[in-house]
Every structure is written in C-alpha cells, then in structure tokens.
Amino acid sequence: MGKIAIIMGSDSDLPIMQSAAEILTELNINFEITVVSAHRTPERMVEFAKIARRKGFDVIIAGAGGAAHLPGMVASLTTLPVIGVPIKSSNSIDGWDSILSILQMPNGIPVATVALNGAKNAGLLAARILSTQDKEVAKSLKKYHNSMRRSVLAKAKKVENMQKK
Amino acid sequence: MGKIAIIMGSDSDLPIMQSAAEILTELNINFEITVVSAHRTPERMVEFAKIARRKGFDVIIAGAGGAAHLPGMVASLTTLPVIGVPIKSSNSIDGWDSILSILQMPNGIPVATVALNGAKNAGLLAARILSTQDKEVAKSLKKYHNSMRRSVLAKAKKVENMQKK
Amino acid sequence: MGKIAIIMGSDSDLPIMQSAAEILTELNINFEITVVSAHRTPERMVEFAKIARRKGFDVIIAGAGGAAHLPGMVASLTTLPVIGVPIKSSNSIDGWDSILSILQMPNGIPVATVALNGAKNAGLLAARILSTQDKEVAKSLKKYHNSMRRSVLAKAKKVENMQKK
Amino acid sequence: MGKIAIIMGSDSDLPIMQSAAEILTELNINFEITVVSAHRTPERMVEFAKIARRKGFDVIIAGAGGAAHLPGMVASLTTLPVIGVPIKSSNSIDGWDSILSILQMPNGIPVATVALNGAKNAGLLAARILSTQDKEVAKSLKKYHNSMRRSVLAKAKKVENMQKK
Amino acid sequence: MGKIAIIMGSDSDLPIMQSAAEILTELNINFEITVVSAHRTPERMVEFAKIARRKGFDVIIAGAGGAAHLPGMVASLTTLPVIGVPIKSSNSIDGWDSILSILQMPNGIPVATVALNGAKNAGLLAARILSTQDKEVAKSLKKYHNSMRRSVLAKAKKVENMQKK
Amino acid sequence: MGKIAIIMGSDSDLPIMQSAAEILTELNINFEITVVSAHRTPERMVEFAKIARRKGFDVIIAGAGGAAHLPGMVASLTTLPVIGVPIKSSNSIDGWDSILSILQMPNGIPVATVALNGAKNAGLLAARILSTQDKEVAKSLKKYHNSMRRSVLAKAKKVENMQKK
Amino acid sequence: MGKIAIIMGSDSDLPIMQSAAEILTELNINFEITVVSAHRTPERMVEFAKIARRKGFDVIIAGAGGAAHLPGMVASLTTLPVIGVPIKSSNSIDGWDSILSILQMPNGIPVATVALNGAKNAGLLAARILSTQDKEVAKSLKKYHNSMRRSVLAKAKKVENMQKK
Amino acid sequence: MGKIAIIMGSDSDLPIMQSAAEILTELNINFEITVVSAHRTPERMVEFAKIARRKGFDVIIAGAGGAAHLPGMVASLTTLPVIGVPIKSSNSIDGWDSILSILQMPNGIPVATVALNGAKNAGLLAARILSTQDKEVAKSLKKYHNSMRRSVLAKAKKVENMQKK
C-alpha cells in the first residue's frame, strides 16, 4: 500500500499543511509528516529526498512560503512525484512569491503545484495518484466526490428556500 | 502498463502540447492525444472525463490558454490525477489568465499545475506518477536525470574554457 | 415578462450574491436563486444550463471565486446571455484569479463580466437587458438613475456645507 | 428587429473592433459603427449616449484602450446594456489599464466587460441579448454553436491522426 | 489670488480627500469642495468642468476610486490643470484599478496623477502650481519644506539616542 | 512669459521625451532640454533643481525609466511643479518599475505623474499650468482641443463610410 | 574592525529596521543608526553618503517604503556596498512600489536588495560582507547557521511527535 | 587579493551573465565562471557552495531564470555574500518568477538581489564588496564613477545642442 510524505519548510506552515494530513487520514492513507527546510537544513533536505523512494514513499507533498525552494529542490533529487503547496506566509507578497517559486520550474524537473494554501487538494492529488494502483483509494475518492455533491445539493435547497420565505 | 491521455482546448495549442507527446515517446510510455474543448464541446468533455478511467488511462494531461477551464472541469468529472498545462495564447494577458484559471482550484478538486507552456514537464510528471507502480518507468526517469546532469557538466566545461581563451 | 436565474458556486458566495437578488426585487423583476457548483456538481450544471432557456430564463447571473469556471461553462452550454460575477473568496489572490477565469473567455463563448464582488451591477445589467423588451423595466431603471443622481446631489450639499462651518 | 451600435475611442481601434461588425454581419444583425472619443469629443459622447435608446439601439458595444472611460461613461448616460471591449493599445501596460478601467465600475452603473481585444465575443454577447426577444437570432446562435462544435471535432480527428502516423 | 476646486466621486472618498483641504488651509490657499460623480451625475460633471475656468478656479483636484473616470473626464472638458487622486476604495483591487484608470490617459488629455490616497500631495502640487504666479504661496511652500526637514532632523536625533541607551 | 525645463535620466530617453519638446514648440512655449542623471550625476541634479526657480523655470518635466528617481529627487529639491514621465526602458518590467518609482511619492513631496511614455501629455500639462497665468497659452490649448475634436469627427466619418461600402 | 550604517527614510520604518540592529548586535558587529530622508532632507543624504567611507563605514543598510529612493541615491553618492530594504509602508501598493524602486537600478549603480521588510537579512548580508575580511564575523555566522539548523531539527521532532499522538 | 565566482543555472544564461565577467575584467578583478544547475546538478551545487570559501572566493554571483533556486540554495550552503541575478528567460512570466524566487528569501539566509538581467551591476556590487578591503578596487570604482559622470555630461551637451539647431 502507498505512503505519502508531508514536509514543510517551517513549523509555522503547520496550520496550513495539516489539512493535507487530515484528508489523508480521512481517506485512510498512510503518511509521515516532518519539517525540512531547504535553506536552514539543506543537507537534511538532500538526504531526505535522495532516500525517499527507498523508504517506501510514493508521493512527496512539500509546502513552503516566500522564495519557496523546497518543492523544486526535492523534485530535483528524486524521481518521485512531488506536489508543491505555495503558502501565503507573513511577509509574502500576497502569495505571488511562493506560487511562482514553485510553479515555474525549468524543463526537466516537474513540480505538481496546487492552489495557494491548497494543502487539502495536495492530499487529494496524492490520493488520486495512489488510486491508479490501489482500488481502495479509488473507491474512497469516489465516495468523497459523492459526498461533496450531496453537500452542494443540500446547500442549494437551503438557498432556494431562503428565497421563498 | 500505464497509459496517458493528452488533451488540449484547441489545435492551436499543439505546438506547445506536443512536447508532452515527445517526452512520453522518449520514455517509452503509451499515450493518446486529441482536442477536447471545454467551451466549444462541453458534452464531449464530460463524456471524455467520465470514461477516462474505464478506458485505461492513468493520468490526464490537459493544456489550455486564457480562461482555461479544461483541466479543472475534467478533474471534477474523474478521480484520476489531472495535470494542467497553462498555455500563453495570443490574447492572453502574459499567461496570468491561464495560470490562475488552472491553479486556483477550490478545495475538493485538485489539478497538478505545471509551469506556463510547461508541457514537457507535464509529460515528466505523468511519468513520475507511473513510476510509483512501474519499475521500467522509474529506470527511464533515472537515466533521463543522469543525462541532464551530464549535459550540464559538458556545458559547464565549455563555459569554463571560454573564459580561459 | 422576463425572469433571471442567479446561481453561485458555493453557499459561501451568498453574502455577495444576494445584492443581485435585492436589486432585482427592488426593480420588481422575477428571479430564481440556487447553488450550482461547476466542480462539485458538474452534471447538475450541465443540466441546469441546457434547459435554462426552455425554463423561461432570459439572463443567467453566475457568481464564483478562485478558478471560477461556472460562468464560462454555463455560457458554453446555453445561448442565453450569461453575466459573471468574480468573487474575492478567502484563498483568492486578491480576486485576480476569479476575474481572469471569468473575463478571459475564448472567442465564441462570451461572458458579460462585472466588477469584483459586483453582484448588484450584475442585477442592474440583467435589468438593462430586459429593458430592451420590457418598457416597465426601462422605466424602473430610469427612476433608479434619477434617485442615484438625487442622492449624489444631497451628499454634495452636505460636503459643501461642512466646509463652510 | 434589434440594432446594435459599435463605437470605439479611436480609429486605431478599428482592426480590433471590426471583429464585432463581422460576427454581427454573419449573424444577420443590424448595426451601426462609428468613432466616439470620451476624451477628445466628450460632448459628442454625451449626445450619442443620451439618444441611443430613442434611435432604436438595443445594445451598445464600446471599445477603448488605456484609461478606457468610454464604456463606463456611455453606461452612465443611458440605461441600455453596454458591452465594454478592453483594447491592448500601443502604450498600454499589457492591457491591464483598459481592463480595469472598464471592469471595475462602481455600484449603480454596470458595464458588461469581455476579454482583452474580445470584440468578437462582444458581438456574440449582443446577439445573445437580442436572442431573448428574437427567435431568429436565437436560431443563428444555435447554428453558430453547432458549427464551432463540428470544427473542434474535425480538428480533434486531425490531431489524433497525426499521432498515428 | 488663486483658487482650487476639490471634487470627489463619492462622499465616501471624503476621509481621504480632506487631507487636500487641510494642507490648502494650512498654506492659506482658497478652495471649494464638493461631490461630483462621473457616473451618477455625468451632466453635473460636464457642467462643472466646462465653467471651472470662468468661475475662477486655477487647478482642479479630483479624487475617485475603482474605475475612476472623474479626473480624466474633467480634464477632457477643461484646459485647466487637473490633479487626479487614485483612491483605494472598498472593492478596489488593491488600488490598481483607480491608479491605472487615472494615470493611463491617452495623448492629448493629461491628468497629473499623485500616489494612491495621496490627497495631501495633490494639495501640495496645486500649491506648487499657484506658486509659479504667487510669491506668497512660494514662500509658504519654502517654509513647509523647512519644517519637514527640521522634523526629520528631530526624529533622527531620537533614533540615534535610542541606540545609545 | 513662462519657461519649461525638460530633463531626462539618459539620452536613450530622448526618442520618448522629444514629444514633450514638440508639443511645447507647437504651442509656442519656451523650453530648455538636457540630460540630468539622478544616479550618475547626482550633484549636477542637486544643483539643477536648487536653482531652477531662480533660472526662470515654471515647470520641470523629468523623464526616467527603471528605478526612476529623477522626478522625485528633483521635486524634493525645488518647490516648482515637477511632472514625471515614466519611461518603459529596455530592462524595465513592463514599465511598472518606473511608474511606481515616480508615482508613489511620500506625503510632502508631490510629483505630477503622467502615463507610461506620456511625454506629450507632460508637455500639455505644463501648458495647462502656464495657462493659469498666461492667456495666450490658454488660447493655444483651446485651439488644440478644437483640432483634436475635429480630427476625431473626420475619422468617425471615415469609419462610418467604410461600413456603407 | 568593520562598521555598518543603518539608515531609514522615516522613523516610522524603525519597527522594521531595528531587526537589522538586533542581528548585528547579536553578531557583535558595530553599527550606527539614524534617519535620513531622501525627499525631506536631500542635502543631509548627499552629505551622509559622500563621507560614509571616510567615516569608516564598510556597508550601508538603507530601508525605505513607497517610491523608495534612499538606497539608490545613496549608492549613487558612494562606492561602498549599499543594501536596500524595501518596506511595506501604510499606503504602499502591497510593497511592489518599494521593491521595484530599490531593485530596478540602472546599470552602473548597484543596490543589494533583500526581501520585503527583510531588515534582518540585510544585517546578515552586511555580516557576510564583513566576513570576507574578518574571521571573527565568519565564525559568528557559522555559529548562527548551526543554531538555525538545530532549531529546525527540534521543530521537526515536535511536528513528527504530534502525528504519533 | 579577492576573487569572484560567477555561476549560472544554464549556459543559455551566458549572454546575460557575461556582462558580469566583462565589468570585473575592466576593473581588474579575478573571477571564475561556470555553469551550476540547482535542479539538474543539485549535488554539484552543494559541493560548489560548501567549499567556495575554502577555494578563496570572496563573493558568489549567481544568475538564474524562472523558479530561480540557485542563488538562494547557494546562500544556504555558504556564509559568503551571494549576489543573485534574476534572468528573464524564454518562458518566464515577464521576469516576475525569477525576481521573486531570488528576492523573497526567508529570514536567516540573505541574497543580494540586483535588477532583472542586471549582471553588470552584480559585478559592480561584487567590486564594491571587495573595495572595503582592497584600496585598488576602491580606486577603480572611483574612476568608473567619474567616467560615468563625464559620459552623461557629454550626452547632455549633445542633447542641448540638438535643440539649438
């Protein structure tokens, strides 16, 4: 069965990144979570990325803010799929810095970028990746989509009724 | 063995999107390629996305420019991983429109966005995803990384020698 | 007599979108309001858009935030005029994402985009469209313009008097 | 039967704005076209806008570049629906200036903004507006949508065949 | 002696625009202040601008937010110098809309644009303009510059002393 | 009679800045033109600005690109009105750098900013400033406005006739 | 031994700029701190910059917001290395104005720009510069890097443990 | 005597980066130049950065485009001053991506960022850094400043003369 790594550049990213952990828990998917700073622990990052496949990870989710080098650098040191989560940190310029630092990778080294602060979608994307080899995950995702649909329909009813009053 | 779908909103996107086809060919990965317009053939898009998994696709690569709805809409109709390629089309506002239309998906429906015009990286990301279940692909990627490294080293030599002259 | 549909991607858009309902009520124009999510209920959206004209709607007002695909997708599935309201949602990048996702539609499928959070103007634009076939609405709009003018004149007086004190 | 006015701030906008004229011609819709500058002929603009409804126009399409005041000012002087076409003129800042000058109208005065240089979509939006009162136009639009769909399908075939070779 | 007109698009702009009034008062310069909306009272605006010179005004300061057409439209209706103050109003996109709507005027019709919310500088610029014909104003400005310099020197002392403690 | 100074940061700005010279010549207004670099000749700049009023200048037009400090620095060294022309130089980031460097002056030191590359409008603004004390200039401006209006009317005729053919 | 000057355009920049002072204190590096306004005390600025090298400074750290001319102007008046700190002041446009005013210096006059509000990094950069001639500073920096690394490792442990609970 | 390292992410950056080499040559400063890719040769980068000080370098100039991680990563692996040159590469989004990826470094790891494509200024900044310990370099810079000033004065004369003809 698959296993996901969730890493982040700083523990201050945890309030955002734990959404990835929560959705993976909800979908019954194994994961490990830790802090790996590209800039303050560059060698730890190299080590982490180089042995990630051997340690049994299938996907790495990496969140970072500002000049966010963690997702791209990890992607350069492994051939596993890496999902980048741009984080709007305190001195960020509206999040543009982390978005562009993660998204605009040069040819050769892809990072799967999700929306600003989109850690939940990073977890769901990791699940979609696992679902190509794991039918249980595919089923969980199917159920998750159905529940989203039902939730929208319930809200639609509520909004429609408000009008009638 | 895995199979990739490459779709694009318009045949004018082909000059960009064929980089995805080329790298997949180079890596010996099966793919199919076609045009699916979210706006001009919305029902074809719904049909395409809904049966994609059943047709044996593992990953969908979707490229689109301007208000680029194709990747996100396909992602809402399947639970396969969808990779979005923002394309800088002729009336695009420097590509910002397609980037944001693809990247900023709401919670629940992830799209793996790559760089502007980054179709080659979309192909490589698809290969990384397959590599989690297919050792041949993992090996091909390893070889590809090695050849990139060697190519940089050769260029480094050239630049260093230029200085000496 | 004409009828307007007001739809939104999420019930969290309601605080913005109800301004459209309020101005239509003020102008005595029929409308229906509900939630239709392009991403979480794509098939409901297809169904809604395809029968909108048959159900007697003249104009569809669609509000959405982030990668806002609802207005454009609805416009691709009907030939009714569709008014798009970009909404600055919580993780939006200052609203740029929803503006560009709605505005930058490709040739062939127009969306009438109004200002960020401009649901009131969406209602007024729908009224202007109806006014081309309905003299009552034209008169209501005329009255509305007059009242705006009078309100400005009153405020002008107030500001002028403040200075004199 | 309906009639459309196409106006532009300068004759240098004609290469863009004639796409509106062409699509209206194709759809068999009456229109008049002229130059009205908000800044160099402000009184002509006031006159034009104030009598537009009496002259039998149903929709006004107004294109302008830079600090584009024409669409918004015309909308403030009539209650007809006004469609604004932002134009990327020579000294424009990538078109942002005309987009924001047209889109961000204050509450009370709506402008239906289309994409940068989107004059064709402005024509199609005008046709959609007429279609709410004119079945012929509704039919023409239906046919236009069908032809777009067929054209995409033909191109899809071509792209699919390229791969097989 | 010179006289300045201060106008604004809405009374909600008053908290910003009164800085212009205050600095003019401080510099002993005559002014009148009122509300003139380009969009809700377009004819009042035309009237105001056309007779401004005859009414004895030397400079017009015009503040507006969003799609800010007031400064440019007034400039098109008079040959007096017009100073535009972009205002960051509630639904503004970080002020970019009002800045670009005021700044990017086409050749032929200049607007003297100051910083976002820069009403104080608008007042000072008006004073500089008057100073070319009025030695009293030139002297007041000289004094104002000297007091700014002294204030900075005092603050410099304070900051230098903080370090020593 | 009034006199204008036209200065620019580099002789590479001349193709843009000569539009200011041309319009002043056309309006029969005296001017002097030279190169003053804030960064490469800072002391020449200080000297120039400090004696500008004594040398009989009424208005200073200063053009600069990139991190454009010339207009703001000159404005800090004189109490004359200073008009800033942002120039889109070769390594500029679409002109945003020079616009913001000139426009966003702090409280106390105003610069009258015109559009990107808007040297012609800088000349016209200088003329408007002189017109408050010089009836000849006021008349020239009036004539200039009339000729602009007539030119638009001629072009309107041409566009209207094209349609009829 | 080296000495650093910390200057800022206004005492309102002190809450940001004192981070530079703090890190220099922590690293045992001499510095002086004061207020020098490019716009309100231009001659003080010229004086300051011209004698900075003679007064024994090795590096100048200059912070400023809005149209931030201080770092660039100081750099034009000395040949010492100048570090610019863009500050997001109250009426700043998200900090873009100060970033671009400091960063985009023309060829010939470099400014070493750090991140928005990045005064701490300005201090560290000054230390790195001194470290090329002063082994004590090089050692302090080494220690500082080590302590950053240890702090990340401790936080990583904490985050890993949270998951296990 | 000091020595500078010039590195770049790709040999396609050489046309920009050689300006750094040229100015260092002009100023008689030793340098070495090579290609080091953060993404394609991450381990070479780690090695390069870790021994840079021991190899006798005083300053590292690093140029990169797109998601430009090279300057920041090198800065995290050495305590030497690192100068980052953002490069506007072919698929760059107007250079914003490389600017923000280099500039917005987190607290702790500074990069001295220069203007977009500003390799010449990177060389000059390196020279300024050396000048704090090397009087010859300080003299060369002084001479360089003088020649810039004389060149401006010559151009000023030329522009002034043009007017007189």
PDB file of C-alpha atoms in Angstrom, chain E residues 4-163:
ATOM      1  CA  ILE E   4      -8.580  75.393  -6.085  1.00  0.00           C
ATOM      2  CA  ALA E   5     -11.536  73.068  -6.641  1.00  0.00           C
ATOM      3  CA  ILE E   6     -11.558  69.772  -4.744  1.00  0.00           C
ATOM      4  CA  ILE E   7     -14.058  67.280  -6.096  1.00  0.00           C
ATOM      5  CA  MET E   8     -14.585  63.602  -5.393  1.00  0.00           C
ATOM      6  CA  GLY E   9     -16.701  60.845  -6.901  1.00  0.00           C
ATOM      7  CA  SER E  10     -18.470  59.946  -3.691  1.00  0.00           C
ATOM      8  CA  ASP E  11     -18.795  61.279  -0.150  1.00  0.00           C
ATOM      9  CA  SER E  12     -17.157  58.044   0.981  1.00  0.00           C
ATOM     10  CA  ASP E  13     -13.945  59.499  -0.503  1.00  0.00           C
ATOM     11  CA  LEU E  14     -14.070  62.401   1.970  1.00  0.00           C
ATOM     12  CA  PRO E  15     -11.866  60.844   4.693  1.00  0.00           C
ATOM     13  CA  ILE E  16      -9.070  60.672   2.095  1.00  0.00           C
ATOM     14  CA  MET E  17      -9.800  63.902   0.229  1.00  0.00           C
ATOM     15  CA  GLN E  18      -9.985  66.141   3.288  1.00  0.00           C
ATOM     16  CA  SER E  19      -6.195  65.913   3.544  1.00  0.00           C
ATOM     17  CA  ALA E  20      -6.126  68.083   0.434  1.00  0.00           C
ATOM     18  CA  ALA E  21      -8.417  70.600   2.105  1.00  0.00           C
ATOM     19  CA  GLU E  22      -6.316  70.604   5.265  1.00  0.00           C
ATOM     20  CA  ILE E  23      -2.986  71.278   3.572  1.00  0.00           C
ATOM     21  CA  LEU E  24      -4.532  74.049   1.456  1.00  0.00           C
ATOM     22  CA  THR E  25      -5.956  75.598   4.611  1.00  0.00           C
ATOM     23  CA  GLU E  26      -2.546  75.320   6.259  1.00  0.00           C
ATOM     24  CA  LEU E  27      -0.968  77.041   3.236  1.00  0.00           C
ATOM     25  CA  ASN E  28      -3.645  79.760   3.245  1.00  0.00           C
ATOM     26  CA  ILE E  29      -4.998  78.886  -0.197  1.00  0.00           C
ATOM     27  CA  ASN E  30      -8.644  79.300  -1.201  1.00  0.00           C
ATOM     28  CA  PHE E  31     -10.592  76.240  -2.235  1.00  0.00           C
ATOM     29  CA  GLU E  32     -14.086  74.892  -2.724  1.00  0.00           C
ATOM     30  CA  ILE E  33     -15.008  71.279  -2.102  1.00  0.00           C
ATOM     31  CA  THR E  34     -17.920  69.192  -3.345  1.00  0.00           C
ATOM     32  CA  VAL E  35     -19.051  65.806  -4.679  1.00  0.00           C
ATOM     33  CA  VAL E  36     -19.247  65.288  -8.451  1.00  0.00           C
ATOM     34  CA  SER E  37     -19.862  61.755  -9.681  1.00  0.00           C
ATOM     35  CA  ALA E  38     -18.773  60.986 -13.243  1.00  0.00           C
ATOM     36  CA  HIS E  39     -21.141  58.022 -13.342  1.00  0.00           C
ATOM     37  CA  ARG E  40     -24.121  59.034 -11.267  1.00  0.00           C
ATOM     38  CA  THR E  41     -24.173  62.737 -12.208  1.00  0.00           C
ATOM     39  CA  PRO E  42     -22.467  62.866 -15.594  1.00  0.00           C
ATOM     40  CA  GLU E  43     -24.195  66.055 -16.662  1.00  0.00           C
ATOM     41  CA  ARG E  44     -23.337  67.841 -13.446  1.00  0.00           C
ATOM     42  CA  MET E  45     -19.744  66.835 -14.150  1.00  0.00           C
ATOM     43  CA  VAL E  46     -19.844  68.240 -17.689  1.00  0.00           C
ATOM     44  CA  GLU E  47     -21.322  71.477 -16.424  1.00  0.00           C
ATOM     45  CA  PHE E  48     -18.824  71.732 -13.574  1.00  0.00           C
ATOM     46  CA  ALA E  49     -15.806  71.187 -15.792  1.00  0.00           C
ATOM     47  CA  LYS E  50     -16.880  73.467 -18.606  1.00  0.00           C
ATOM     48  CA  ILE E  51     -17.319  76.555 -16.428  1.00  0.00           C
ATOM     49  CA  ALA E  52     -14.496  75.860 -13.968  1.00  0.00           C
ATOM     50  CA  ARG E  53     -12.091  78.325 -15.530  1.00  0.00           C
ATOM     51  CA  ARG E  54     -14.726  81.027 -15.788  1.00  0.00           C
ATOM     52  CA  LYS E  55     -15.597  80.506 -12.126  1.00  0.00           C
ATOM     53  CA  GLY E  56     -12.037  81.435 -11.274  1.00  0.00           C
ATOM     54  CA  PHE E  57     -10.539  78.078 -10.467  1.00  0.00           C
ATOM     55  CA  ASP E  58      -6.849  77.604 -11.298  1.00  0.00           C
ATOM     56  CA  VAL E  59      -6.487  73.934 -10.525  1.00  0.00           C
ATOM     57  CA  ILE E  60      -8.956  71.071 -10.083  1.00  0.00           C
ATOM     58  CA  ILE E  61      -8.173  68.233  -7.689  1.00  0.00           C
ATOM     59  CA  ALA E  62     -10.333  65.197  -8.440  1.00  0.00           C
ATOM     60  CA  GLY E  63     -10.332  62.028  -6.343  1.00  0.00           C
ATOM     61  CA  ALA E  64     -12.013  58.763  -7.305  1.00  0.00           C
ATOM     62  CA  GLY E  65     -11.768  55.003  -6.723  1.00  0.00           C
ATOM     63  CA  GLY E  66     -12.285  51.833  -8.785  1.00  0.00           C
ATOM     64  CA  ALA E  67     -12.848  52.571 -12.485  1.00  0.00           C
ATOM     65  CA  ALA E  68     -12.021  56.187 -11.727  1.00  0.00           C
ATOM     66  CA  HIS E  69     -13.220  58.261 -14.669  1.00  0.00           C
ATOM     67  CA  LEU E  70     -13.756  61.591 -12.920  1.00  0.00           C
ATOM     68  CA  PRO E  71     -10.267  63.125 -13.249  1.00  0.00           C
ATOM     69  CA  GLY E  72      -9.849  62.156 -16.894  1.00  0.00           C
ATOM     70  CA  MET E  73     -13.325  63.216 -17.937  1.00  0.00           C
ATOM     71  CA  VAL E  74     -12.989  66.569 -16.200  1.00  0.00           C
ATOM     72  CA  ALA E  75      -9.613  67.048 -17.916  1.00  0.00           C
ATOM     73  CA  SER E  76     -11.288  66.419 -21.266  1.00  0.00           C
ATOM     74  CA  LEU E  77     -13.799  69.203 -20.602  1.00  0.00           C
ATOM     75  CA  THR E  78     -11.460  71.957 -19.431  1.00  0.00           C
ATOM     76  CA  THR E  79      -7.939  73.143 -20.197  1.00  0.00           C
ATOM     77  CA  LEU E  80      -7.131  73.821 -16.553  1.00  0.00           C
ATOM     78  CA  PRO E  81      -4.569  71.562 -14.867  1.00  0.00           C
ATOM     79  CA  VAL E  82      -6.357  68.591 -13.289  1.00  0.00           C
ATOM     80  CA  ILE E  83      -4.771  66.593 -10.465  1.00  0.00           C
ATOM     81  CA  GLY E  84      -6.062  63.038 -10.053  1.00  0.00           C
ATOM     82  CA  VAL E  85      -6.057  61.240  -6.713  1.00  0.00           C
ATOM     83  CA  PRO E  86      -6.471  57.454  -7.008  1.00  0.00           C
ATOM     84  CA  ILE E  87      -8.436  56.178  -4.007  1.00  0.00           C
ATOM     85  CA  LYS E  88      -8.278  52.641  -2.648  1.00  0.00           C
ATOM     86  CA  SER E  89     -11.995  52.085  -2.146  1.00  0.00           C
ATOM     87  CA  SER E  90     -13.603  49.042  -0.540  1.00  0.00           C
ATOM     88  CA  ASN E  91     -13.957  46.763  -3.589  1.00  0.00           C
ATOM     89  CA  SER E  92     -10.855  48.100  -5.294  1.00  0.00           C
ATOM     90  CA  ILE E  93      -8.263  45.571  -6.424  1.00  0.00           C
ATOM     91  CA  ASP E  94      -5.526  46.896  -4.136  1.00  0.00           C
ATOM     92  CA  GLY E  95      -5.908  50.299  -5.768  1.00  0.00           C
ATOM     93  CA  TRP E  96      -4.559  49.198  -9.159  1.00  0.00           C
ATOM     94  CA  ASP E  97      -7.897  49.940 -10.823  1.00  0.00           C
ATOM     95  CA  SER E  98      -8.066  53.570  -9.760  1.00  0.00           C
ATOM     96  CA  ILE E  99      -4.362  54.170 -10.394  1.00  0.00           C
ATOM     97  CA  LEU E 100      -4.494  52.872 -13.957  1.00  0.00           C
ATOM     98  CA  SER E 101      -7.857  54.488 -14.747  1.00  0.00           C
ATOM     99  CA  ILE E 102      -6.434  57.885 -13.811  1.00  0.00           C
ATOM    100  CA  LEU E 103      -2.831  57.578 -14.918  1.00  0.00           C
ATOM    101  CA  GLN E 104      -3.038  55.996 -18.344  1.00  0.00           C
ATOM    102  CA  MET E 105      -4.763  58.888 -20.147  1.00  0.00           C
ATOM    103  CA  PRO E 106      -4.377  58.968 -23.944  1.00  0.00           C
ATOM    104  CA  ASN E 107      -2.270  61.566 -25.721  1.00  0.00           C
ATOM    105  CA  GLY E 108      -3.992  64.925 -25.744  1.00  0.00           C
ATOM    106  CA  ILE E 109      -5.638  64.932 -22.333  1.00  0.00           C
ATOM    107  CA  PRO E 110      -3.183  64.959 -19.392  1.00  0.00           C
ATOM    108  CA  VAL E 111      -4.032  64.250 -15.774  1.00  0.00           C
ATOM    109  CA  ALA E 112      -1.435  64.975 -13.076  1.00  0.00           C
ATOM    110  CA  THR E 113      -1.652  61.759 -11.061  1.00  0.00           C
ATOM    111  CA  VAL E 114      -0.404  61.519  -7.477  1.00  0.00           C
ATOM    112  CA  ALA E 115       0.125  58.464  -5.259  1.00  0.00           C
ATOM    113  CA  LEU E 116      -2.649  56.147  -4.097  1.00  0.00           C
ATOM    114  CA  ASN E 117      -4.678  58.028  -1.471  1.00  0.00           C
ATOM    115  CA  GLY E 118      -2.230  60.913  -1.972  1.00  0.00           C
ATOM    116  CA  ALA E 119      -4.686  63.769  -1.419  1.00  0.00           C
ATOM    117  CA  LYS E 120      -2.194  65.722   0.689  1.00  0.00           C
ATOM    118  CA  ASN E 121       0.303  65.697  -2.167  1.00  0.00           C
ATOM    119  CA  ALA E 122      -2.486  66.757  -4.529  1.00  0.00           C
ATOM    120  CA  GLY E 123      -2.957  69.834  -2.364  1.00  0.00           C
ATOM    121  CA  LEU E 124       0.791  70.496  -2.308  1.00  0.00           C
ATOM    122  CA  LEU E 125       1.001  70.069  -6.077  1.00  0.00           C
ATOM    123  CA  ALA E 126      -1.810  72.585  -6.527  1.00  0.00           C
ATOM    124  CA  ALA E 127       0.147  74.942  -4.282  1.00  0.00           C
ATOM    125  CA  ARG E 128       3.290  74.449  -6.370  1.00  0.00           C
ATOM    126  CA  ILE E 129       1.281  75.341  -9.472  1.00  0.00           C
ATOM    127  CA  LEU E 130      -0.038  78.504  -7.833  1.00  0.00           C
ATOM    128  CA  SER E 131       3.476  79.312  -6.636  1.00  0.00           C
ATOM    129  CA  THR E 132       4.579  79.997 -10.209  1.00  0.00           C
ATOM    130  CA  GLN E 133       2.387  83.111 -10.143  1.00  0.00           C
ATOM    131  CA  ASP E 134       2.053  83.870  -6.443  1.00  0.00           C
ATOM    132  CA  LYS E 135       5.103  84.644  -4.324  1.00  0.00           C
ATOM    133  CA  GLU E 136       3.204  84.205  -1.068  1.00  0.00           C
ATOM    134  CA  VAL E 137       2.462  80.622  -1.927  1.00  0.00           C
ATOM    135  CA  ALA E 138       6.085  80.086  -2.957  1.00  0.00           C
ATOM    136  CA  LYS E 139       7.135  81.345   0.465  1.00  0.00           C
ATOM    137  CA  SER E 140       4.621  79.141   2.280  1.00  0.00           C
ATOM    138  CA  LEU E 141       5.955  76.124   0.421  1.00  0.00           C
ATOM    139  CA  LYS E 142       9.530  77.054   1.278  1.00  0.00           C
ATOM    140  CA  LYS E 143       8.531  77.243   4.939  1.00  0.00           C
ATOM    141  CA  TYR E 144       6.723  73.944   4.684  1.00  0.00           C
ATOM    142  CA  HIS E 145       9.850  72.278   3.252  1.00  0.00           C
ATOM    143  CA  ASN E 146      11.960  73.701   6.036  1.00  0.00           C
ATOM    144  CA  SER E 147       9.598  72.394   8.682  1.00  0.00           C
ATOM    145  CA  MET E 148       9.643  68.924   7.091  1.00  0.00           C
ATOM    146  CA  ARG E 149      13.429  68.981   7.192  1.00  0.00           C
ATOM    147  CA  ARG E 150      13.546  70.063  10.817  1.00  0.00           C
ATOM    148  CA  SER E 151      11.045  67.380  11.768  1.00  0.00           C
ATOM    149  CA  VAL E 152      13.227  64.694  10.154  1.00  0.00           C
ATOM    150  CA  LEU E 153      16.313  66.015  11.961  1.00  0.00           C
ATOM    151  CA  ALA E 154      14.485  65.832  15.278  1.00  0.00           C
ATOM    152  CA  LYS E 155      13.422  62.263  14.604  1.00  0.00           C
ATOM    153  CA  ALA E 156      16.955  61.358  13.515  1.00  0.00           C
ATOM    154  CA  LYS E 157      18.235  62.601  16.891  1.00  0.00           C
ATOM    155  CA  LYS E 158      15.639  60.486  18.689  1.00  0.00           C
ATOM    156  CA  VAL E 159      16.548  57.335  16.789  1.00  0.00           C
ATOM    157  CA  GLU E 160      20.266  57.945  17.300  1.00  0.00           C
ATOM    158  CA  ASN E 161      19.740  58.394  21.041  1.00  0.00           C
ATOM    159  CA  MET E 162      17.684  55.209  21.338  1.00  0.00           C
ATOM    160  CA  GLN E 163      20.711  53.289  20.185  1.00  0.00           C
TER     161      GLN E 163
END
